PDB file of C-alpha atoms in Angstrom:
ATOM      1  CA  MET A   1      -0.016  -0.044   0.119  1.00  0.00           C
ATOM      2  CA  GLY A   2       1.287   3.304  -0.874  1.00  0.00           C
ATOM      3  CA  ARG A   3       2.208   6.188   1.588  1.00  0.00           C
ATOM      4  CA  TYR A   4      -0.523   8.104   3.248  1.00  0.00           C
ATOM      5  CA  ASP A   5      -0.914  11.965   3.387  1.00  0.00           C
ATOM      6  CA  ARG A   6       1.675  12.879   6.036  1.00  0.00           C
ATOM      7  CA  THR A   7      -0.587  15.821   7.058  1.00  0.00           C
ATOM      8  CA  ASP A   8      -3.375  13.346   8.095  1.00  0.00           C
ATOM      9  CA  LEU A   9      -0.946  11.148   9.833  1.00  0.00           C
ATOM     10  CA  GLY A  10       0.495  13.785  11.932  1.00  0.00           C
ATOM     11  CA  ALA A  11      -2.887  15.235  12.738  1.00  0.00           C
ATOM     12  CA  TYR A  12      -4.083  11.714  13.631  1.00  0.00           C
ATOM     13  CA  SER A  13      -1.085  11.255  15.892  1.00  0.00           C
ATOM     14  CA  LEU A  14      -1.922  14.550  17.718  1.00  0.00           C
ATOM     15  CA  GLY A  15      -5.596  13.404  17.968  1.00  0.00           C
ATOM     16  CA  LEU A  16      -6.757  16.103  15.860  1.00  0.00           C
ATOM     17  CA  LEU A  17      -9.109  14.226  13.451  1.00  0.00           C
ATOM     18  CA  GLU A  18     -12.761  13.886  13.463  1.00  0.00           C
ATOM     19  CA  THR A  19     -13.956  10.512  14.509  1.00  0.00           C
ATOM     20  CA  ALA A  20     -14.761   9.268  10.942  1.00  0.00           C
ATOM     21  CA  GLU A  21     -11.453  10.727   9.557  1.00  0.00           C
ATOM     22  CA  ALA A  22      -9.563   8.931  12.391  1.00  0.00           C
ATOM     23  CA  ALA A  23     -11.248   5.676  11.580  1.00  0.00           C
ATOM     24  CA  ARG A  24     -10.216   6.096   8.003  1.00  0.00           C
ATOM     25  CA  VAL A  25      -6.781   6.484   8.925  1.00  0.00           C
ATOM     26  CA  GLU A  26      -6.843   3.504  11.284  1.00  0.00           C
ATOM     27  CA  ARG A  27      -8.057   1.319   8.439  1.00  0.00           C
ATOM     28  CA  HIS A  28      -5.177   2.489   6.424  1.00  0.00           C
ATOM     29  CA  LEU A  29      -2.770   2.008   9.365  1.00  0.00           C
ATOM     30  CA  ALA A  30      -3.908  -1.798   9.708  1.00  0.00           C
ATOM     31  CA  ALA A  31      -2.661  -2.675   6.401  1.00  0.00           C
ATOM     32  CA  CYS A  32       0.305  -0.218   6.116  1.00  0.00           C
ATOM     33  CA  GLN A  33       3.214  -0.901   7.870  1.00  0.00           C
ATOM     34  CA  ASP A  34       5.056   2.142   6.680  1.00  0.00           C
ATOM     35  CA  CYS A  35       2.582   4.445   7.701  1.00  0.00           C
ATOM     36  CA  ARG A  36       2.281   2.948  11.128  1.00  0.00           C
ATOM     37  CA  GLN A  37       6.058   3.489  11.464  1.00  0.00           C
ATOM     38  CA  GLU A  38       5.410   7.074  10.549  1.00  0.00           C
ATOM     39  CA  VAL A  39       2.828   7.627  13.126  1.00  0.00           C
ATOM     40  CA  ARG A  40       5.109   6.166  15.795  1.00  0.00           C
ATOM     41  CA  GLU A  41       7.918   8.336  14.775  1.00  0.00           C
ATOM     42  CA  PHE A  42       5.206  11.522  15.103  1.00  0.00           C
ATOM     43  CA  GLU A  43       4.219  10.177  18.491  1.00  0.00           C
ATOM     44  CA  ALA A  44       7.937   9.787  19.672  1.00  0.00           C
ATOM     45  CA  VAL A  45       8.487  13.382  18.662  1.00  0.00           C
ATOM     46  CA  ARG A  46       5.535  14.504  20.381  1.00  0.00           C
ATOM     47  CA  GLY A  47       6.554  12.719  23.457  1.00  0.00           C
ATOM     48  CA  MET A  48       9.954  14.366  23.397  1.00  0.00           C
ATOM     49  CA  LEU A  49       8.198  17.828  23.172  1.00  0.00           C
ATOM     50  CA  ASP A  50       5.804  17.142  25.808  1.00  0.00           C
ATOM     51  CA  HIS A  51       8.849  16.269  27.985  1.00  0.00           C
ATOM     52  CA  LEU A  52      10.765  19.421  27.136  1.00  0.00           C
ATOM     53  CA  ALA A  53       7.794  21.441  27.881  1.00  0.00           C
ATOM     54  CA  GLN A  54       7.348  19.941  31.317  1.00  0.00           C
ATOM     55  CA  VAL A  55      11.029  20.562  32.020  1.00  0.00           C
ATOM     56  CA  LYS A  56      10.895  24.101  30.867  1.00  0.00           C
ATOM     57  CA  SER A  57       7.959  24.725  33.104  1.00  0.00           C
ATOM     58  CA  THR A  58       9.548  23.686  36.381  1.00  0.00           C
TER      59      THR A  58
END
């Protein structure tokens, strides 16, 4: 399966998509290892940014 729109994958990883759109992305992710990896990478970056924001606010 080909690569998916990175904007949708990023929005999905941030929880910004409407329910129907998130379900469409999840169906794609079930069949596409490349996009699952991309979502994991987006989520890792988000985790690092969340951690830096916490450190900076203390």
